[in-house]
Short mmCIF file of C-alpha atoms in Angstrom, two decimals:
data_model
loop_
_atom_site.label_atom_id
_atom_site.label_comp_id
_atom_site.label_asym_id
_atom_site.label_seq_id
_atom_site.Cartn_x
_atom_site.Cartn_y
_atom_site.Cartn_z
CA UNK A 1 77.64 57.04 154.46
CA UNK A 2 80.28 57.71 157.25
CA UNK A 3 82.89 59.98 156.96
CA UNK A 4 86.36 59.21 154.67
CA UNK A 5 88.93 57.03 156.68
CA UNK A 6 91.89 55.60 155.36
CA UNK A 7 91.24 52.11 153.77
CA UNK A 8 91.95 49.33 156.36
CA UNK A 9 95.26 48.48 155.29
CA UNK A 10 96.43 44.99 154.10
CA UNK A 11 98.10 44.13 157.45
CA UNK A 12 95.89 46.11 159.58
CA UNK A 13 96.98 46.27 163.05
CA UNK A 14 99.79 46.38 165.49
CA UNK A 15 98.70 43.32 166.24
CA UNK A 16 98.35 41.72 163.04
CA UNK A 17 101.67 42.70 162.42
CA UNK A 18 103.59 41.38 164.97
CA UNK A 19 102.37 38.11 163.98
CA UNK A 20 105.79 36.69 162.17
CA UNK A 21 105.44 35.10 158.82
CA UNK A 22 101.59 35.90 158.62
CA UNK A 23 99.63 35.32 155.25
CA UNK A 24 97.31 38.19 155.02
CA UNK A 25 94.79 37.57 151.98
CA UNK A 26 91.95 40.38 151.35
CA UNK A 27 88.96 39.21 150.04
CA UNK A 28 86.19 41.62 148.61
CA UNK A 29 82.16 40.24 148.96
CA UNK A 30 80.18 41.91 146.43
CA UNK A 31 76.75 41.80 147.03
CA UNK A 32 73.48 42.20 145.29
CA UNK A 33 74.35 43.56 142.06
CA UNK A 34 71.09 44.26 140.58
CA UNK A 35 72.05 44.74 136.82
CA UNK A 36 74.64 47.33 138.21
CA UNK A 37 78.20 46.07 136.94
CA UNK A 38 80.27 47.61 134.42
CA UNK A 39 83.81 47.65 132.77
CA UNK A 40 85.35 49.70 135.91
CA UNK A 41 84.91 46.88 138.87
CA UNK A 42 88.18 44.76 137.71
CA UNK A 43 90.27 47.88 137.67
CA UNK A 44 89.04 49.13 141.43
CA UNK A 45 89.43 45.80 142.76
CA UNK A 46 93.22 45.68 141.81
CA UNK A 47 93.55 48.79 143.15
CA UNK A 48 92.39 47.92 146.45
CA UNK A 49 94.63 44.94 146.91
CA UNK A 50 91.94 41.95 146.42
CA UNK A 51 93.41 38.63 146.38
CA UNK A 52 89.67 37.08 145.92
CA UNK A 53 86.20 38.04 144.91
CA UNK A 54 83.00 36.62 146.22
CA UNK A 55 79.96 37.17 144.35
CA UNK A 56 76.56 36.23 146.09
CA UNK A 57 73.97 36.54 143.42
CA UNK A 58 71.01 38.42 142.09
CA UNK A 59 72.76 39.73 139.09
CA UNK A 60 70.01 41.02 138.13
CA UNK A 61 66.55 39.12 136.48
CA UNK A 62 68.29 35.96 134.85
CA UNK A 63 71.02 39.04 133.14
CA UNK A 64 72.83 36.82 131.42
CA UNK A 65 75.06 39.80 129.74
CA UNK A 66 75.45 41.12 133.55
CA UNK A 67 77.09 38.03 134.34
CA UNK A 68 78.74 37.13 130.89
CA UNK A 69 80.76 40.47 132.52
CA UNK A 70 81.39 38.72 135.93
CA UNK A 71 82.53 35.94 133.85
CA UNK A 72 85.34 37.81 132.42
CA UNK A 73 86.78 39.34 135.87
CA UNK A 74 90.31 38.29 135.70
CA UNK A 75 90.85 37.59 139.33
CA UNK A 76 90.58 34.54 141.61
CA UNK A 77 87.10 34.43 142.14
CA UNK A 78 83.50 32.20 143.39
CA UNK A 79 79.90 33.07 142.91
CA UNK A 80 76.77 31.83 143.45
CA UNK A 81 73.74 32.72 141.92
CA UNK A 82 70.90 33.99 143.70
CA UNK A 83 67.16 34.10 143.53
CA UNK A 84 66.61 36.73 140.79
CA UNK A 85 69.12 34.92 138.87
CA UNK A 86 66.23 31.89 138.23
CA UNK A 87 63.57 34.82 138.24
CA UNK A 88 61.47 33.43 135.11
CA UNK A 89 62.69 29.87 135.42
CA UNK A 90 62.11 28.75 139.50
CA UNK A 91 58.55 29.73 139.82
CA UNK A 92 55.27 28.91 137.79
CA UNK A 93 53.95 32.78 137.82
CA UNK A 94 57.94 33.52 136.77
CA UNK A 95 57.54 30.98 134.10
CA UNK A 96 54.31 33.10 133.46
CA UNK A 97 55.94 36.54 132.87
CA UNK A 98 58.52 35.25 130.47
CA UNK A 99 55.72 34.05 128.07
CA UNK A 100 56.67 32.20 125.01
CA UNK A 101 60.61 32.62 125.13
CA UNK A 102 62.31 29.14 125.34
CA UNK A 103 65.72 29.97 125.68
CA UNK A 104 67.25 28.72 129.55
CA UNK A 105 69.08 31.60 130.64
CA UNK A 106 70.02 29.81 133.55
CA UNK A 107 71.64 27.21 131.73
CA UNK A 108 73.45 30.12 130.29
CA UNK A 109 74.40 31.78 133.20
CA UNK A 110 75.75 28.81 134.51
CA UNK A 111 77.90 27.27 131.24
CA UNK A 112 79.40 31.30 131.64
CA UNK A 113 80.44 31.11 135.14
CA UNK A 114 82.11 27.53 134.87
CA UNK A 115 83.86 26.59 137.59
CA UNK A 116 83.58 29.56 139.18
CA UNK A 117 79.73 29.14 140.35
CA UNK A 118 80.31 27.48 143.52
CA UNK A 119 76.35 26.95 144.58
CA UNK A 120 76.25 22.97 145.56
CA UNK A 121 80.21 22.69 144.67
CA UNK A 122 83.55 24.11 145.92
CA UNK A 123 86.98 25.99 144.71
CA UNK A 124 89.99 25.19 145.98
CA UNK A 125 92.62 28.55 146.76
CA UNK A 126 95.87 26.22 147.56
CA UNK A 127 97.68 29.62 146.88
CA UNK A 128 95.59 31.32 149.92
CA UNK A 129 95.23 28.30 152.20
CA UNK A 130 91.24 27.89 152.00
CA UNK A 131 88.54 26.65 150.14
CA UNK A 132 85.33 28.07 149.25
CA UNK A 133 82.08 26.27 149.50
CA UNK A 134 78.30 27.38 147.77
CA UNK A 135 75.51 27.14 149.56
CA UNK A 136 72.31 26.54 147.70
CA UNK A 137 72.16 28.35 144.34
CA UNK A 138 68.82 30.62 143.58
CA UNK A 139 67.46 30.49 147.22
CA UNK A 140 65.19 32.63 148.20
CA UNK A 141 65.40 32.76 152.25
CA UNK A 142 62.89 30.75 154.56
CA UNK A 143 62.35 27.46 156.57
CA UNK A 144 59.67 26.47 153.60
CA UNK A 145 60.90 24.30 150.89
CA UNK A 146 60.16 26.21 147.83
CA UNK A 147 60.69 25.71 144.09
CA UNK A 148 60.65 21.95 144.41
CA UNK A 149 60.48 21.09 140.82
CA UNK A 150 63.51 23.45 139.80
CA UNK A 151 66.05 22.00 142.19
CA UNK A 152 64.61 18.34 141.45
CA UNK A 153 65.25 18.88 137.81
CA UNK A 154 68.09 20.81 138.11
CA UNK A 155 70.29 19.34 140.89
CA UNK A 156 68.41 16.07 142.10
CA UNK A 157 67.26 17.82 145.56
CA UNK A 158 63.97 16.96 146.62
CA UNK A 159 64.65 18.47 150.20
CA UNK A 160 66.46 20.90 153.29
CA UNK A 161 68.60 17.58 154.17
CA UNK A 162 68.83 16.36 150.69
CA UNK A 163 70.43 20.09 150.00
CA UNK A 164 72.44 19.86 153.13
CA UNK A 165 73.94 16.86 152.30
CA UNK A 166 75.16 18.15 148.58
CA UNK A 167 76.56 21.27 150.82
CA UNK A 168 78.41 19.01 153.10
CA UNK A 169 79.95 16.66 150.49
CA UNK A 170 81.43 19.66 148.75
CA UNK A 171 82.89 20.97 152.31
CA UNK A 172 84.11 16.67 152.75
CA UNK A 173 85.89 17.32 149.11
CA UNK A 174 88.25 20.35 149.75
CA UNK A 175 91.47 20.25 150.34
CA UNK A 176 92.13 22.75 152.73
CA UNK A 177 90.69 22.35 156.61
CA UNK A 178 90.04 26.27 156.14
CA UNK A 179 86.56 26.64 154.48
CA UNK A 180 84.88 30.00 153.44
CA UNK A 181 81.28 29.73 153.09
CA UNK A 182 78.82 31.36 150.53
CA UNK A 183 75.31 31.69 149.78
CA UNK A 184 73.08 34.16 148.35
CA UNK A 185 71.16 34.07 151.50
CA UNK A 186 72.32 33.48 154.60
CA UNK A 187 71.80 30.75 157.30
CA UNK A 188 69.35 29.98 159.65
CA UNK A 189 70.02 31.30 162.91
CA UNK A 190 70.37 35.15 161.83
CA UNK A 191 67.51 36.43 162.41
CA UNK A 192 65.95 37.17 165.87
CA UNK A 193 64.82 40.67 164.83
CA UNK A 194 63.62 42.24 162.10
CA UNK A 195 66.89 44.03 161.88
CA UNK A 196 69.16 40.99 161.86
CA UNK A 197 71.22 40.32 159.14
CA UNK A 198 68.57 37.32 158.01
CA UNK A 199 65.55 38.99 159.31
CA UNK A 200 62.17 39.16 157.98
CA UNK A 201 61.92 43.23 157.57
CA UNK A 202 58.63 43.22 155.90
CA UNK A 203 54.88 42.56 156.64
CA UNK A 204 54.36 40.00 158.51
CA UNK A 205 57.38 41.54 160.00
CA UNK A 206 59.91 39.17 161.92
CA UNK A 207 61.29 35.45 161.95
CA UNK A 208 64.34 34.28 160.89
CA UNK A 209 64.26 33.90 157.19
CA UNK A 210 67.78 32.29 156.89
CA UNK A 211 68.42 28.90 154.82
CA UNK A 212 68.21 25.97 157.23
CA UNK A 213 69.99 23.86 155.39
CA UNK A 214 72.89 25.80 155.47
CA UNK A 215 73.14 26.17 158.87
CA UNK A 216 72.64 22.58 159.29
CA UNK A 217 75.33 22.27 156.79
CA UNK A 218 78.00 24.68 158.47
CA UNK A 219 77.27 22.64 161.58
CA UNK A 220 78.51 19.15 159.84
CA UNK A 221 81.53 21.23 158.24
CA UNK A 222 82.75 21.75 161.38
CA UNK A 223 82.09 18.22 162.40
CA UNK A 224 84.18 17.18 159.47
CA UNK A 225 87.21 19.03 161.27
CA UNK A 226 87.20 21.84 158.96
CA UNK A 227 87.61 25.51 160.52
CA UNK A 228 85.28 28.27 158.91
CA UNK A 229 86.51 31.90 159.43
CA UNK A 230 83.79 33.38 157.51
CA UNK A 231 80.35 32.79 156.22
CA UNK A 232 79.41 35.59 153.10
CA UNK A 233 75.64 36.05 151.81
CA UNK A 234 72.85 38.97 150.53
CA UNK A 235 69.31 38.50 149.71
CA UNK A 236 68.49 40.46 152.82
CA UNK A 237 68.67 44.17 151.49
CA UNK A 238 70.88 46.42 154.54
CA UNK A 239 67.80 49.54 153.85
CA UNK A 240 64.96 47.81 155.84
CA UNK A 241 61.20 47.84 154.59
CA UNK A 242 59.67 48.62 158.19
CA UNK A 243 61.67 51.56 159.02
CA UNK A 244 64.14 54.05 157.67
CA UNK A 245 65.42 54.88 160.98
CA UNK A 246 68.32 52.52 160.84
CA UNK A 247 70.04 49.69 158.45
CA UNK A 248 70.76 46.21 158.59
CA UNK A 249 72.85 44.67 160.85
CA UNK A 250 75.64 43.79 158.51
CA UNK A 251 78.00 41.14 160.71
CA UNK A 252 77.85 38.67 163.51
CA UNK A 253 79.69 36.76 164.95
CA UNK A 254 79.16 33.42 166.88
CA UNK A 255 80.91 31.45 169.73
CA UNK A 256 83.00 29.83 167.39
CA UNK A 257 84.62 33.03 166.21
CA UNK A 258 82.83 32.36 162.50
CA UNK A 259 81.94 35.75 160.96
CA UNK A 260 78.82 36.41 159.00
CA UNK A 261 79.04 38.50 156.87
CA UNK A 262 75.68 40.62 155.03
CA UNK A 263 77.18 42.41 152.12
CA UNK A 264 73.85 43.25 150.30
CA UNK A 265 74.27 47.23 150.26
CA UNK A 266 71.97 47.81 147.53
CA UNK A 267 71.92 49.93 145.41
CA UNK A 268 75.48 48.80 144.99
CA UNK A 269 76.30 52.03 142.96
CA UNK A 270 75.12 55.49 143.20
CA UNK A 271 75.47 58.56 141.91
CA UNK A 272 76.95 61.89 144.37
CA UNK A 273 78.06 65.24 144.18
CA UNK A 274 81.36 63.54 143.16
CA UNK A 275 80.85 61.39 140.91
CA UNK A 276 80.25 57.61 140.76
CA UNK A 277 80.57 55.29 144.10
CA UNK A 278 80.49 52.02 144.44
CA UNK A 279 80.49 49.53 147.43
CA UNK A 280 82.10 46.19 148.31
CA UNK A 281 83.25 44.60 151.27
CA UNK A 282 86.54 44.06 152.38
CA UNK A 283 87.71 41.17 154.83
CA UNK A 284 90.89 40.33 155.87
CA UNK A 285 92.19 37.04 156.71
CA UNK A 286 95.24 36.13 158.29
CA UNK A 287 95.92 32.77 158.73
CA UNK A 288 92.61 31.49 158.44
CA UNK A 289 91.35 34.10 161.10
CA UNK A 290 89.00 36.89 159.91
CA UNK A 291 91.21 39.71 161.14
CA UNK A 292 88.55 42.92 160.06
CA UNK A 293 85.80 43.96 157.64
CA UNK A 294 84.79 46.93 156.26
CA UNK A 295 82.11 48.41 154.21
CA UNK A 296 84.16 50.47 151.56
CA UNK A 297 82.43 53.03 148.87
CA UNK A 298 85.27 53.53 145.71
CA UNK A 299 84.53 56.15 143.58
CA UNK A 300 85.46 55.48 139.74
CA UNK A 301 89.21 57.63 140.38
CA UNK A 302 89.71 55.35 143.17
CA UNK A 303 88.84 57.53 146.02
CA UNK A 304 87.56 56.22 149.22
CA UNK A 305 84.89 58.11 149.82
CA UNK A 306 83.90 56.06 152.96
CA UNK A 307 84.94 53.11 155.17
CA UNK A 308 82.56 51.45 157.54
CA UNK A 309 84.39 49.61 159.93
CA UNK A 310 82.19 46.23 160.46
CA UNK A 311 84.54 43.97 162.34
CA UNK A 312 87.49 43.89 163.98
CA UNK A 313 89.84 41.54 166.19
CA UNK A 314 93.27 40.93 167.50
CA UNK A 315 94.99 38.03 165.32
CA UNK A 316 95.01 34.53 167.06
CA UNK A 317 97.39 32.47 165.01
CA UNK A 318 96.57 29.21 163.75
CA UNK A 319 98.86 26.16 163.43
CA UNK A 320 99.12 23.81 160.10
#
């Protein structure tokens, strides 16, 4: 972890501020939670100022209770569920572990989450100025179609452009031209190196193991007319397989000034000389423009025990 630093703060900069009636909204991503949630995240996230939580998945292996507890966060929020979140359900040697149990725990996670699961469907934030749009739910990474059967059944996608095309009508549907963008894993395009945020980090090593049909999706978005300050994912753990010498790359940023953002810091809490600490990241948007990002580690008084500054940019102002 780096050092303590004073949180980032809700208008951030000299710049930020001199921007006259700005709308400054901070939105926490939390990423992988791997069964580790508890009765202490809705508390911290008030006390940091969150207008918004996105949740990106893998609660844990199809947890219902884990995410029975998401369910009940009583702030604006969006998830989408990830991979491990269909862990005995997607695949035939899943379907295998689970043994004689009949009960669909993914049915279940989803008749929790409501409205709120935003894989293949959108939220509207009238009260923030953007929408948020869901990737594909339960992905897990790659340019091979996997799990055919599950997303036939479940969601009447037989395909990468079938799923695109579900992606994009959502985006078509909001009501904002402001779009946030989630997915458990992250689009194609993101992974050059091992080390990228969507890189392949184990053996083979390398390739770009970002959803296709998201990227193909963001590209039609913005077609549409819609502006999209930031894209928010996991899957792809930030402690690499092939080396220990480094982390993840956690953001990038492309030519259209889009930020993607890789908030799967797992193990999302930990145990230290001090006590508890637990990470999410914080973004801040002001006026549709990601303005900064940070890694933050809360402890359960709190305390900041670190910041990691991921991103930050002067505030271009955007009309309508």
């Amino acid at each position: 972890m780096t050092n303590p630093a004073p949180l980032i703060p809700h208008h951030s900069s000299a710049s930020l501020q001199a921007v006259s009636s700005s709308r400054a909204h901070r939105v926490a991503v939390v990423g992988d939670v791997h069964d580790l949630w508890d009765e202490a995240e809705e508390g911290i996230l008030r006390h940091l100022g969150v207008d918004l939580v996105l949740l990106v998945g893998d609660f844990g292996n199809e947890a219902v209770e884990v995410v029975r507890a998401v369910a009940q966060l009583d702030l604006p929020k969006a998830v989408i569920l990830g991979n491990h979140d269909a862990w005995f359900t997607a695949t035939a040697w899943g379907r295998g572990l689970r043994g004689t149990r009949q009960d669909d725990r993914v049915q279940q996670q989803l008749d929790l989450l409501g409205a709120a699961h935003v894989g293949y469907g959108k939220l509207d934030f009238p009260q923030f100025g953007f929408s948020v749009v869901g990737s594909r739910p339960f992905s897990w990474g790659g340019s091979t179609w996997k799990n055919g059967s599950f997303y036939q059944q479940r969601f009447g996608i037989d395909s990468f452009a079938a799923s695109t095309a579900k992606i994009v009508a959502a985006a078509a549907s909001t009501t904002s031209e402001t779009v946030l963008f989630i997915g458990h894993c992250g689009p194609k395009g993101l992974g050059e190196q091992p080390e990228d945020p969507c890189g392949k980090d184990w053996n083979p090593i390398g390739g770009d193991y970002g959803d296709p049909d998201f990227t193909a999706a963001i590209e039609q978005t913005r077609a549409l007319g819609k502006h999209i300050p930031l894209v928010a994912f996991g899957h792809m753990h930030h402690q690499l397989r092939h080396t220990k010498t480094r982390l993840r790359k956690m953001v990038q940023v492309d030519n259209d000034g889009t930020v993607y953002l890789n908030a799967a810091s797992v193990p999302r809490i930990v145990q230290t000389s001090s006590g508890r600490s637990r990470n999410f990241s914080l973004v801040t948007l002001v006026n549709g423009v990601v303005t900064d990002a940070a890694l933050v580690w809360v402890q359960d008084d709190f305390t900041i025990q670190s910041q990691q500054i991921l991103y930050q940019a002067a505030v271009r102002s955007r009309k309508g």
